[in-house]
Amino acid sequence: MTKAKRLGVVMDPIGAISYAKDTTLAMLLAAQGRGFELTYLEMADLSLRDGVAFGRMRPLTVRADPKSWFTLGEPSLAPLGALDVLLMRKDPPFDTEYIYSTYILERAEGAGVLVANRPQGLRDMNEKVYTAWFPQCCAPTLITRDMGDMGAFLKEHGKIVVKPLHGMGGRSIFVLGAADHNARVVFETLTDYGRGFAICQRYIPEIVTGGDSRVLLIDGEPVPYALARIPSPEDHRGNLAAGAKGVGRELTERDRWLAGQIGPELARRGMLFVGLDVIGGFVTEINVTSPTGIRELEKQFPVQIADLFIQALERHLAARGR
């Protein structure tokens, strides 16, 4: 009898997730359904001893039950190299502790574990800055610490979006018009008076009607449907966490072109599950840490996205002879 493959996950506390919306849970349900044995870790469970990556791992069973969706076994310390696959699904903030964890995961990768997404890519690809590698896909963008340059960018474009480089879920995103008297205060706040970088992007008005669409890529290939997150009338942010409404739609030709420009390079660098944020045909962010959207799309369309992702992992394992 073939021994079941072991899949570990590093995530936020599983008891605190949103059952109806959590993409990581969808992945775990799909993996378990395909015969993987599941192992659960949080970032605090990771350690490194004499160059060997360890984890305080707990056996995990998941269920499609909104009242009781998981059971954890007793923890035991073991080398991460005992796993076949390890999913890094810890939400931002992308802080120093997160970076330290990627070093530990990279040692697990060196021991033969398929880590998704790849630790080096998680470090290299800031979700806002990495758009600069694909300027043909993006609206005009400025990343700077200089508040004067930010003011000039606002004057040039008339209306801009300004946000920090490390945020998620719509936090600290500002829309500024040319006559906005708060502009200087926003620049000061986001750059800490010129001591830190922030990002400015030309405002894309299509967000009001078309929303901020999440295009999911699995091993570089786009899922055929996107999740358009339509801002509420009281807010400008296309983030579900900020009250936006998620509406599924089929990919457009422009979506597929964007995926074709970006997807192959991401796949080459081991980023197996990625979310492109697209507004008005322009990519505004490339989400590599813990992209979401699976549950909402699976409810609206006849597609099993989580299962497609686990199948991609299985192909990579087979290519390694595992």
PDB file of C-alpha atoms in Angstrom:
ATOM      1  CA  MET A   1       0.000   0.000   0.000  1.00  0.00           C
ATOM      2  CA  THR A   2       1.329   3.419  -0.990  1.00  0.00           C
ATOM      3  CA  LYS A   3       2.125   5.632   1.963  1.00  0.00           C
ATOM      4  CA  ALA A   4       0.062   8.823   2.100  1.00  0.00           C
ATOM      5  CA  LYS A   5       1.925  12.003   1.316  1.00  0.00           C
ATOM      6  CA  ARG A   6       2.233  14.549   4.110  1.00  0.00           C
ATOM      7  CA  LEU A   7       1.167  18.166   3.643  1.00  0.00           C
ATOM      8  CA  GLY A   8       1.946  20.732   6.297  1.00  0.00           C
ATOM      9  CA  VAL A   9       0.516  24.223   6.567  1.00  0.00           C
ATOM     10  CA  VAL A  10       1.840  27.297   8.361  1.00  0.00           C
ATOM     11  CA  MET A  11      -1.124  29.579   8.990  1.00  0.00           C
ATOM     12  CA  ASP A  12      -2.867  31.873  11.423  1.00  0.00           C
ATOM     13  CA  PRO A  13      -4.819  30.163  14.230  1.00  0.00           C
ATOM     14  CA  ILE A  14      -7.254  27.836  12.492  1.00  0.00           C
ATOM     15  CA  GLY A  15      -9.871  28.299  15.175  1.00  0.00           C
ATOM     16  CA  ALA A  16     -10.121  32.018  14.374  1.00  0.00           C
ATOM     17  CA  ILE A  17     -10.583  31.806  10.592  1.00  0.00           C
ATOM     18  CA  SER A  18     -13.795  32.630   8.746  1.00  0.00           C
ATOM     19  CA  TYR A  19     -15.186  29.231   7.762  1.00  0.00           C
ATOM     20  CA  ALA A  20     -17.195  30.556   4.828  1.00  0.00           C
ATOM     21  CA  LYS A  21     -14.372  32.608   3.288  1.00  0.00           C
ATOM     22  CA  ASP A  22     -11.049  31.036   4.215  1.00  0.00           C
ATOM     23  CA  THR A  23      -9.004  29.964   1.189  1.00  0.00           C
ATOM     24  CA  THR A  24      -6.490  27.992   3.270  1.00  0.00           C
ATOM     25  CA  LEU A  25      -9.295  25.815   4.626  1.00  0.00           C
ATOM     26  CA  ALA A  26     -10.462  25.167   1.055  1.00  0.00           C
ATOM     27  CA  MET A  27      -6.942  24.022   0.164  1.00  0.00           C
ATOM     28  CA  LEU A  28      -6.762  21.743   3.199  1.00  0.00           C
ATOM     29  CA  LEU A  29     -10.148  20.172   2.458  1.00  0.00           C
ATOM     30  CA  ALA A  30      -9.042  19.514  -1.132  1.00  0.00           C
ATOM     31  CA  ALA A  31      -5.687  18.053  -0.038  1.00  0.00           C
ATOM     32  CA  GLN A  32      -7.326  15.763   2.499  1.00  0.00           C
ATOM     33  CA  GLY A  33      -9.833  14.688  -0.155  1.00  0.00           C
ATOM     34  CA  ARG A  34      -6.931  13.690  -2.415  1.00  0.00           C
ATOM     35  CA  GLY A  35      -5.362  11.524   0.275  1.00  0.00           C
ATOM     36  CA  PHE A  36      -2.817  13.814   1.923  1.00  0.00           C
ATOM     37  CA  GLU A  37      -2.144  13.546   5.637  1.00  0.00           C
ATOM     38  CA  LEU A  38      -2.372  17.035   7.096  1.00  0.00           C
ATOM     39  CA  THR A  39      -0.059  18.678   9.622  1.00  0.00           C
ATOM     40  CA  TYR A  40      -0.687  22.038  11.269  1.00  0.00           C
ATOM     41  CA  LEU A  41       1.802  24.697  12.357  1.00  0.00           C
ATOM     42  CA  GLU A  42       1.817  28.336  13.318  1.00  0.00           C
ATOM     43  CA  MET A  43       4.851  30.563  12.896  1.00  0.00           C
ATOM     44  CA  ALA A  44       5.764  30.142  16.567  1.00  0.00           C
ATOM     45  CA  ASP A  45       6.099  26.379  15.961  1.00  0.00           C
ATOM     46  CA  LEU A  46       9.039  26.826  13.560  1.00  0.00           C
ATOM     47  CA  SER A  47      12.660  26.499  14.671  1.00  0.00           C
ATOM     48  CA  LEU A  48      16.141  25.957  13.266  1.00  0.00           C
ATOM     49  CA  ARG A  49      18.740  23.740  14.940  1.00  0.00           C
ATOM     50  CA  ASP A  50      22.228  23.260  13.494  1.00  0.00           C
ATOM     51  CA  GLY A  51      20.950  24.081  10.021  1.00  0.00           C
ATOM     52  CA  VAL A  52      17.959  21.728  10.208  1.00  0.00           C
ATOM     53  CA  ALA A  53      14.429  23.145  10.049  1.00  0.00           C
ATOM     54  CA  PHE A  54      12.056  21.815  12.690  1.00  0.00           C
ATOM     55  CA  GLY A  55       8.409  22.282  13.488  1.00  0.00           C
ATOM     56  CA  ARG A  56       6.203  21.532  16.456  1.00  0.00           C
ATOM     57  CA  MET A  57       3.628  19.761  14.310  1.00  0.00           C
ATOM     58  CA  ARG A  58       0.092  18.672  15.120  1.00  0.00           C
ATOM     59  CA  PRO A  59      -1.920  16.165  13.070  1.00  0.00           C
ATOM     60  CA  LEU A  60      -4.870  17.958  11.494  1.00  0.00           C
ATOM     61  CA  THR A  61      -8.243  16.742  10.277  1.00  0.00           C
ATOM     62  CA  VAL A  62     -10.589  19.173   8.520  1.00  0.00           C
ATOM     63  CA  ARG A  63     -14.307  18.945   7.826  1.00  0.00           C
ATOM     64  CA  ALA A  64     -16.821  20.825   5.677  1.00  0.00           C
ATOM     65  CA  ASP A  65     -18.769  21.752   8.785  1.00  0.00           C
ATOM     66  CA  PRO A  66     -19.233  25.424   9.711  1.00  0.00           C
ATOM     67  CA  LYS A  67     -19.669  24.533  13.388  1.00  0.00           C
ATOM     68  CA  SER A  68     -16.688  22.178  13.729  1.00  0.00           C
ATOM     69  CA  TRP A  69     -14.237  22.400  10.837  1.00  0.00           C
ATOM     70  CA  PHE A  70     -11.058  20.979  12.375  1.00  0.00           C
ATOM     71  CA  THR A  71      -9.520  18.636  14.915  1.00  0.00           C
ATOM     72  CA  LEU A  72      -5.904  18.906  16.078  1.00  0.00           C
ATOM     73  CA  GLY A  73      -3.821  16.101  17.528  1.00  0.00           C
ATOM     74  CA  GLU A  74      -1.008  16.313  20.053  1.00  0.00           C
ATOM     75  CA  PRO A  75       2.087  18.290  19.017  1.00  0.00           C
ATOM     76  CA  SER A  76       5.460  16.697  18.389  1.00  0.00           C
ATOM     77  CA  LEU A  77       8.762  18.235  17.333  1.00  0.00           C
ATOM     78  CA  ALA A  78      10.087  16.820  14.072  1.00  0.00           C
ATOM     79  CA  PRO A  79      12.190  17.906  11.084  1.00  0.00           C
ATOM     80  CA  LEU A  80      10.162  19.733   8.452  1.00  0.00           C
ATOM     81  CA  GLY A  81      11.991  17.542   5.944  1.00  0.00           C
ATOM     82  CA  ALA A  82       9.608  14.722   6.948  1.00  0.00           C
ATOM     83  CA  LEU A  83       6.882  16.532   4.986  1.00  0.00           C
ATOM     84  CA  ASP A  84       6.311  16.261   1.256  1.00  0.00           C
ATOM     85  CA  VAL A  85       4.621  19.663   0.876  1.00  0.00           C
ATOM     86  CA  LEU A  86       4.524  22.726   3.104  1.00  0.00           C
ATOM     87  CA  LEU A  87       2.087  25.570   2.451  1.00  0.00           C
ATOM     88  CA  MET A  88       3.080  29.000   3.761  1.00  0.00           C
ATOM     89  CA  ARG A  89      -0.296  30.662   4.328  1.00  0.00           C
ATOM     90  CA  LYS A  90       0.446  33.088   7.167  1.00  0.00           C
ATOM     91  CA  ASP A  91      -1.248  36.415   6.524  1.00  0.00           C
ATOM     92  CA  PRO A  92       0.766  39.640   6.522  1.00  0.00           C
ATOM     93  CA  PRO A  93       2.062  41.879   8.026  1.00  0.00           C
ATOM     94  CA  PHE A  94       5.216  41.131   6.110  1.00  0.00           C
ATOM     95  CA  ASP A  95       7.515  42.032   8.953  1.00  0.00           C
ATOM     96  CA  THR A  96      10.930  40.894  10.186  1.00  0.00           C
ATOM     97  CA  GLU A  97       9.412  37.849  11.893  1.00  0.00           C
ATOM     98  CA  TYR A  98       7.845  36.794   8.610  1.00  0.00           C
ATOM     99  CA  ILE A  99      11.222  37.126   6.879  1.00  0.00           C
ATOM    100  CA  TYR A 100      12.889  35.030   9.573  1.00  0.00           C
ATOM    101  CA  SER A 101      10.289  32.314   9.012  1.00  0.00           C
ATOM    102  CA  THR A 102      11.136  32.183   5.306  1.00  0.00           C
ATOM    103  CA  TYR A 103      14.755  31.371   6.177  1.00  0.00           C
ATOM    104  CA  ILE A 104      13.550  28.369   8.162  1.00  0.00           C
ATOM    105  CA  LEU A 105      11.237  27.317   5.327  1.00  0.00           C
ATOM    106  CA  GLU A 106      14.123  27.641   2.885  1.00  0.00           C
ATOM    107  CA  ARG A 107      16.089  25.108   4.931  1.00  0.00           C
ATOM    108  CA  ALA A 108      13.072  22.796   4.684  1.00  0.00           C
ATOM    109  CA  GLU A 109      13.111  23.351   0.938  1.00  0.00           C
ATOM    110  CA  GLY A 110      16.765  22.357   0.924  1.00  0.00           C
ATOM    111  CA  ALA A 111      15.768  19.111   2.646  1.00  0.00           C
ATOM    112  CA  GLY A 112      13.500  18.247  -0.279  1.00  0.00           C
ATOM    113  CA  VAL A 113      10.164  19.716   0.797  1.00  0.00           C
ATOM    114  CA  LEU A 114       7.996  21.402  -1.847  1.00  0.00           C
ATOM    115  CA  VAL A 115       7.289  24.772  -0.215  1.00  0.00           C
ATOM    116  CA  ALA A 116       4.479  26.835  -1.727  1.00  0.00           C
ATOM    117  CA  ASN A 117       4.966  29.616  -2.233  1.00  0.00           C
ATOM    118  CA  ARG A 118       8.731  29.457  -2.490  1.00  0.00           C
ATOM    119  CA  PRO A 119      10.446  31.215   0.446  1.00  0.00           C
ATOM    120  CA  GLN A 120      12.876  33.216  -1.668  1.00  0.00           C
ATOM    121  CA  GLY A 121      10.004  34.497  -3.780  1.00  0.00           C
ATOM    122  CA  LEU A 122       8.079  35.523  -0.688  1.00  0.00           C
ATOM    123  CA  ARG A 123      11.063  37.617   0.384  1.00  0.00           C
ATOM    124  CA  ASP A 124      11.811  39.053  -3.045  1.00  0.00           C
ATOM    125  CA  MET A 125       8.317  39.907  -4.252  1.00  0.00           C
ATOM    126  CA  ASN A 126       6.805  42.680  -2.204  1.00  0.00           C
ATOM    127  CA  GLU A 127       3.207  42.608  -3.321  1.00  0.00           C
ATOM    128  CA  LYS A 128       3.143  46.263  -4.314  1.00  0.00           C
ATOM    129  CA  VAL A 129       6.737  46.847  -5.399  1.00  0.00           C
ATOM    130  CA  TYR A 130       6.954  43.745  -7.604  1.00  0.00           C
ATOM    131  CA  THR A 131       4.496  45.291 -10.057  1.00  0.00           C
ATOM    132  CA  ALA A 132       7.513  47.342 -11.210  1.00  0.00           C
ATOM    133  CA  TRP A 133       8.837  44.225 -12.957  1.00  0.00           C
ATOM    134  CA  PHE A 134       5.816  44.408 -15.290  1.00  0.00           C
ATOM    135  CA  PRO A 135       5.336  48.129 -16.060  1.00  0.00           C
ATOM    136  CA  GLN A 136       3.481  47.295 -19.280  1.00  0.00           C
ATOM    137  CA  CYS A 137       0.688  45.870 -17.094  1.00  0.00           C
ATOM    138  CA  CYS A 138       0.354  48.791 -14.696  1.00  0.00           C
ATOM    139  CA  ALA A 139      -0.998  52.326 -14.477  1.00  0.00           C
ATOM    140  CA  PRO A 140       1.526  55.094 -13.706  1.00  0.00           C
ATOM    141  CA  THR A 141       3.177  54.312 -10.379  1.00  0.00           C
ATOM    142  CA  LEU A 142       5.645  56.067  -8.082  1.00  0.00           C
ATOM    143  CA  ILE A 143       7.463  54.528  -5.103  1.00  0.00           C
ATOM    144  CA  THR A 144       9.348  57.104  -3.068  1.00  0.00           C
ATOM    145  CA  ARG A 145      10.142  58.586   0.337  1.00  0.00           C
ATOM    146  CA  ASP A 146      10.159  62.128  -1.078  1.00  0.00           C
ATOM    147  CA  MET A 147       6.970  63.996  -0.199  1.00  0.00           C
ATOM    148  CA  GLY A 148       7.685  66.666  -2.799  1.00  0.00           C
ATOM    149  CA  ASP A 149       7.793  64.020  -5.513  1.00  0.00           C
ATOM    150  CA  MET A 150       4.512  62.614  -4.236  1.00  0.00           C
ATOM    151  CA  GLY A 151       2.942  66.052  -4.466  1.00  0.00           C
ATOM    152  CA  ALA A 152       4.219  66.472  -8.027  1.00  0.00           C
ATOM    153  CA  PHE A 153       2.795  63.050  -8.946  1.00  0.00           C
ATOM    154  CA  LEU A 154      -0.588  64.128  -7.574  1.00  0.00           C
ATOM    155  CA  LYS A 155      -0.457  67.364  -9.555  1.00  0.00           C
ATOM    156  CA  GLU A 156       0.477  65.439 -12.724  1.00  0.00           C
ATOM    157  CA  HIS A 157      -2.399  62.948 -12.516  1.00  0.00           C
ATOM    158  CA  GLY A 158      -5.065  64.926 -10.672  1.00  0.00           C
ATOM    159  CA  LYS A 159      -6.239  62.000  -8.567  1.00  0.00           C
ATOM    160  CA  ILE A 160      -4.102  59.259  -7.036  1.00  0.00           C
ATOM    161  CA  VAL A 161      -4.146  56.329  -4.634  1.00  0.00           C
ATOM    162  CA  VAL A 162      -1.494  56.326  -1.898  1.00  0.00           C
ATOM    163  CA  LYS A 163      -0.754  53.365   0.363  1.00  0.00           C
ATOM    164  CA  PRO A 164       1.989  51.764   2.477  1.00  0.00           C
ATOM    165  CA  LEU A 165       4.153  48.989   1.062  1.00  0.00           C
ATOM    166  CA  HIS A 166       3.448  46.500   3.845  1.00  0.00           C
ATOM    167  CA  GLY A 167      -0.332  46.642   4.355  1.00  0.00           C
ATOM    168  CA  MET A 168      -3.153  44.238   3.512  1.00  0.00           C
ATOM    169  CA  GLY A 169      -6.932  44.142   3.549  1.00  0.00           C
ATOM    170  CA  GLY A 170      -7.323  47.775   2.474  1.00  0.00           C
ATOM    171  CA  ARG A 171      -5.524  49.236   5.478  1.00  0.00           C
ATOM    172  CA  SER A 172      -4.266  52.824   5.180  1.00  0.00           C
ATOM    173  CA  ILE A 173      -5.256  53.270   1.525  1.00  0.00           C
ATOM    174  CA  PHE A 174      -5.963  56.912   0.664  1.00  0.00           C
ATOM    175  CA  VAL A 175      -7.500  58.481  -2.442  1.00  0.00           C
ATOM    176  CA  LEU A 176      -6.355  62.061  -2.985  1.00  0.00           C
ATOM    177  CA  GLY A 177      -7.536  64.726  -5.385  1.00  0.00           C
ATOM    178  CA  ALA A 178      -5.460  67.671  -6.623  1.00  0.00           C
ATOM    179  CA  ALA A 179      -7.266  70.103  -4.324  1.00  0.00           C
ATOM    180  CA  ASP A 180      -7.170  67.856  -1.244  1.00  0.00           C
ATOM    181  CA  HIS A 181      -5.816  69.874   1.695  1.00  0.00           C
ATOM    182  CA  ASN A 182      -5.021  66.634   3.549  1.00  0.00           C
ATOM    183  CA  ALA A 183      -2.521  65.489   0.913  1.00  0.00           C
ATOM    184  CA  ARG A 184       0.549  66.680   2.804  1.00  0.00           C
ATOM    185  CA  VAL A 185      -0.664  65.041   6.010  1.00  0.00           C
ATOM    186  CA  VAL A 186      -1.221  61.747   4.166  1.00  0.00           C
ATOM    187  CA  PHE A 187       2.281  61.895   2.673  1.00  0.00           C
ATOM    188  CA  GLU A 188       3.774  62.628   6.077  1.00  0.00           C
ATOM    189  CA  THR A 189       1.840  59.788   7.694  1.00  0.00           C
ATOM    190  CA  LEU A 190       2.650  57.120   5.121  1.00  0.00           C
ATOM    191  CA  THR A 191       6.336  58.026   4.778  1.00  0.00           C
ATOM    192  CA  ASP A 192       6.838  58.870   8.475  1.00  0.00           C
ATOM    193  CA  TYR A 193       8.006  62.311   7.398  1.00  0.00           C
ATOM    194  CA  GLY A 194      10.198  60.983   4.605  1.00  0.00           C
ATOM    195  CA  ARG A 195      11.787  58.152   6.563  1.00  0.00           C
ATOM    196  CA  GLY A 196       9.993  55.305   4.761  1.00  0.00           C
ATOM    197  CA  PHE A 197       8.826  54.383   1.274  1.00  0.00           C
ATOM    198  CA  ALA A 198       5.213  54.521   0.132  1.00  0.00           C
ATOM    199  CA  ILE A 199       3.523  53.886  -3.204  1.00  0.00           C
ATOM    200  CA  CYS A 200       1.426  56.251  -5.332  1.00  0.00           C
ATOM    201  CA  GLN A 201      -0.666  55.076  -8.276  1.00  0.00           C
ATOM    202  CA  ARG A 202      -2.829  56.983 -10.721  1.00  0.00           C
ATOM    203  CA  TYR A 203      -6.445  56.608  -9.627  1.00  0.00           C
ATOM    204  CA  ILE A 204      -8.371  54.236 -11.886  1.00  0.00           C
ATOM    205  CA  PRO A 205     -12.046  55.310 -11.929  1.00  0.00           C
ATOM    206  CA  GLU A 206     -13.288  51.914 -13.142  1.00  0.00           C
ATOM    207  CA  ILE A 207     -13.041  50.666  -9.563  1.00  0.00           C
ATOM    208  CA  VAL A 208     -16.421  52.288  -8.836  1.00  0.00           C
ATOM    209  CA  THR A 209     -18.334  50.174 -11.369  1.00  0.00           C
ATOM    210  CA  GLY A 210     -16.029  47.255 -12.145  1.00  0.00           C
ATOM    211  CA  GLY A 211     -14.367  46.861  -8.777  1.00  0.00           C
ATOM    212  CA  ASP A 212     -10.936  45.550  -7.864  1.00  0.00           C
ATOM    213  CA  SER A 213     -10.760  42.110  -9.478  1.00  0.00           C
ATOM    214  CA  ARG A 214      -8.752  39.228  -8.067  1.00  0.00           C
ATOM    215  CA  VAL A 215      -7.359  37.036 -10.868  1.00  0.00           C
ATOM    216  CA  LEU A 216      -5.968  33.807  -9.431  1.00  0.00           C
ATOM    217  CA  LEU A 217      -2.966  32.052 -10.973  1.00  0.00           C
ATOM    218  CA  ILE A 218      -2.195  28.393 -10.302  1.00  0.00           C
ATOM    219  CA  ASP A 219       1.354  27.517 -11.358  1.00  0.00           C
ATOM    220  CA  GLY A 220       1.261  30.505 -13.693  1.00  0.00           C
ATOM    221  CA  GLU A 221      -2.077  29.676 -15.337  1.00  0.00           C
ATOM    222  CA  PRO A 222      -5.191  31.782 -14.689  1.00  0.00           C
ATOM    223  CA  VAL A 223      -8.356  30.378 -13.148  1.00  0.00           C
ATOM    224  CA  PRO A 224     -11.124  31.118 -15.715  1.00  0.00           C
ATOM    225  CA  TYR A 225     -13.075  33.346 -13.318  1.00  0.00           C
ATOM    226  CA  ALA A 226     -12.158  36.484 -11.368  1.00  0.00           C
ATOM    227  CA  LEU A 227     -13.635  37.887  -8.185  1.00  0.00           C
ATOM    228  CA  ALA A 228     -14.585  41.540  -8.668  1.00  0.00           C
ATOM    229  CA  ARG A 229     -14.692  43.290  -5.300  1.00  0.00           C
ATOM    230  CA  ILE A 230     -17.063  46.234  -5.639  1.00  0.00           C
ATOM    231  CA  PRO A 231     -16.561  49.015  -3.066  1.00  0.00           C
ATOM    232  CA  SER A 232     -19.497  49.958  -0.881  1.00  0.00           C
ATOM    233  CA  PRO A 233     -21.088  53.391  -1.483  1.00  0.00           C
ATOM    234  CA  GLU A 234     -19.449  54.594   1.746  1.00  0.00           C
ATOM    235  CA  ASP A 235     -15.891  53.500   0.881  1.00  0.00           C
ATOM    236  CA  HIS A 236     -13.381  53.658  -1.965  1.00  0.00           C
ATOM    237  CA  ARG A 237     -11.571  50.396  -1.202  1.00  0.00           C
ATOM    238  CA  GLY A 238     -12.111  47.226  -3.205  1.00  0.00           C
ATOM    239  CA  ASN A 239     -11.260  44.890  -0.339  1.00  0.00           C
ATOM    240  CA  LEU A 240     -13.644  42.341   1.146  1.00  0.00           C
ATOM    241  CA  ALA A 241     -12.201  43.109   4.570  1.00  0.00           C
ATOM    242  CA  ALA A 242     -13.190  46.760   4.059  1.00  0.00           C
ATOM    243  CA  GLY A 243     -16.808  45.944   3.175  1.00  0.00           C
ATOM    244  CA  ALA A 244     -16.570  45.452  -0.591  1.00  0.00           C
ATOM    245  CA  LYS A 245     -18.978  43.012  -2.258  1.00  0.00           C
ATOM    246  CA  GLY A 246     -17.485  40.023  -4.088  1.00  0.00           C
ATOM    247  CA  VAL A 247     -19.015  39.414  -7.522  1.00  0.00           C
ATOM    248  CA  GLY A 248     -17.621  36.675  -9.755  1.00  0.00           C
ATOM    249  CA  ARG A 249     -17.095  37.176 -13.477  1.00  0.00           C
ATOM    250  CA  GLU A 250     -15.429  35.452 -16.396  1.00  0.00           C
ATOM    251  CA  LEU A 251     -11.933  36.540 -17.339  1.00  0.00           C
ATOM    252  CA  THR A 252     -11.636  39.142 -20.067  1.00  0.00           C
ATOM    253  CA  GLU A 253      -9.114  39.079 -22.891  1.00  0.00           C
ATOM    254  CA  ARG A 254      -7.187  41.746 -21.001  1.00  0.00           C
ATOM    255  CA  ASP A 255      -7.136  39.579 -17.858  1.00  0.00           C
ATOM    256  CA  ARG A 256      -5.694  36.704 -19.876  1.00  0.00           C
ATOM    257  CA  TRP A 257      -3.099  38.979 -21.458  1.00  0.00           C
ATOM    258  CA  LEU A 258      -2.018  40.220 -18.030  1.00  0.00           C
ATOM    259  CA  ALA A 259      -1.790  36.631 -16.786  1.00  0.00           C
ATOM    260  CA  GLY A 260       0.292  35.736 -19.823  1.00  0.00           C
ATOM    261  CA  GLN A 261       2.697  38.583 -19.115  1.00  0.00           C
ATOM    262  CA  ILE A 262       3.156  37.802 -15.423  1.00  0.00           C
ATOM    263  CA  GLY A 263       2.239  34.140 -14.847  1.00  0.00           C
ATOM    264  CA  PRO A 264       5.174  32.378 -16.529  1.00  0.00           C
ATOM    265  CA  GLU A 265       7.776  34.317 -14.523  1.00  0.00           C
ATOM    266  CA  LEU A 266       5.938  33.658 -11.272  1.00  0.00           C
ATOM    267  CA  ALA A 267       5.727  29.940 -12.033  1.00  0.00           C
ATOM    268  CA  ARG A 268       9.419  29.859 -12.941  1.00  0.00           C
ATOM    269  CA  ARG A 269      10.202  31.310  -9.520  1.00  0.00           C
ATOM    270  CA  GLY A 270       8.084  28.789  -7.622  1.00  0.00           C
ATOM    271  CA  MET A 271       5.075  30.967  -6.872  1.00  0.00           C
ATOM    272  CA  LEU A 272       2.363  28.367  -7.317  1.00  0.00           C
ATOM    273  CA  PHE A 273      -0.665  30.271  -6.027  1.00  0.00           C
ATOM    274  CA  VAL A 274      -0.846  34.002  -6.727  1.00  0.00           C
ATOM    275  CA  GLY A 275      -3.542  36.654  -6.904  1.00  0.00           C
ATOM    276  CA  LEU A 276      -3.332  39.565  -9.327  1.00  0.00           C
ATOM    277  CA  ASP A 277      -5.343  42.630  -8.322  1.00  0.00           C
ATOM    278  CA  VAL A 278      -6.708  44.212 -11.495  1.00  0.00           C
ATOM    279  CA  ILE A 279      -8.576  47.521 -11.780  1.00  0.00           C
ATOM    280  CA  GLY A 280      -9.674  48.813 -15.171  1.00  0.00           C
ATOM    281  CA  GLY A 281      -7.310  46.451 -16.946  1.00  0.00           C
ATOM    282  CA  PHE A 282      -4.247  47.435 -14.873  1.00  0.00           C
ATOM    283  CA  VAL A 283      -2.452  45.315 -12.267  1.00  0.00           C
ATOM    284  CA  THR A 284      -2.167  47.171  -8.964  1.00  0.00           C
ATOM    285  CA  GLU A 285      -0.756  44.386  -6.753  1.00  0.00           C
ATOM    286  CA  ILE A 286       0.724  40.902  -7.127  1.00  0.00           C
ATOM    287  CA  ASN A 287      -0.341  38.954  -4.039  1.00  0.00           C
ATOM    288  CA  VAL A 288       2.039  36.103  -3.187  1.00  0.00           C
ATOM    289  CA  THR A 289       1.765  35.661   0.589  1.00  0.00           C
ATOM    290  CA  SER A 290      -1.747  34.339   1.231  1.00  0.00           C
ATOM    291  CA  PRO A 291      -4.056  35.184  -1.693  1.00  0.00           C
ATOM    292  CA  THR A 292      -7.755  34.597  -1.137  1.00  0.00           C
ATOM    293  CA  GLY A 293     -10.911  34.329  -3.237  1.00  0.00           C
ATOM    294  CA  ILE A 294     -11.318  30.577  -3.717  1.00  0.00           C
ATOM    295  CA  ARG A 295     -14.401  30.135  -1.550  1.00  0.00           C
ATOM    296  CA  GLU A 296     -16.317  33.024  -3.115  1.00  0.00           C
ATOM    297  CA  LEU A 297     -15.608  31.862  -6.677  1.00  0.00           C
ATOM    298  CA  GLU A 298     -16.389  28.211  -5.962  1.00  0.00           C
ATOM    299  CA  LYS A 299     -19.806  29.261  -4.664  1.00  0.00           C
ATOM    300  CA  GLN A 300     -20.606  31.165  -7.851  1.00  0.00           C
ATOM    301  CA  PHE A 301     -19.138  28.960 -10.598  1.00  0.00           C
ATOM    302  CA  PRO A 302     -18.754  25.233 -11.378  1.00  0.00           C
ATOM    303  CA  VAL A 303     -15.017  25.181 -10.697  1.00  0.00           C
ATOM    304  CA  GLN A 304     -12.956  23.445  -8.000  1.00  0.00           C
ATOM    305  CA  ILE A 305     -10.074  25.872  -7.630  1.00  0.00           C
ATOM    306  CA  ALA A 306      -8.614  24.359  -4.472  1.00  0.00           C
ATOM    307  CA  ASP A 307      -8.552  20.935  -6.095  1.00  0.00           C
ATOM    308  CA  LEU A 308      -6.807  22.372  -9.165  1.00  0.00           C
ATOM    309  CA  PHE A 309      -4.149  23.819  -6.861  1.00  0.00           C
ATOM    310  CA  ILE A 310      -3.571  20.505  -5.071  1.00  0.00           C
ATOM    311  CA  GLN A 311      -3.333  18.767  -8.448  1.00  0.00           C
ATOM    312  CA  ALA A 312      -0.594  21.245  -9.390  1.00  0.00           C
ATOM    313  CA  LEU A 313       1.275  20.337  -6.216  1.00  0.00           C
ATOM    314  CA  GLU A 314       0.938  16.654  -7.087  1.00  0.00           C
ATOM    315  CA  ARG A 315       2.428  17.284 -10.531  1.00  0.00           C
ATOM    316  CA  HIS A 316       5.430  19.005  -8.983  1.00  0.00           C
ATOM    317  CA  LEU A 317       5.880  16.126  -6.521  1.00  0.00           C
ATOM    318  CA  ALA A 318       5.669  13.584  -9.360  1.00  0.00           C
ATOM    319  CA  ALA A 319       8.322  15.528 -11.297  1.00  0.00           C
ATOM    320  CA  ARG A 320      10.569  15.149  -8.262  1.00  0.00           C
ATOM    321  CA  GLY A 321       9.854  11.416  -8.072  1.00  0.00           C
ATOM    322  CA  ARG A 322       7.842  11.742  -4.846  1.00  0.00           C
TER     323      ARG A 322
END
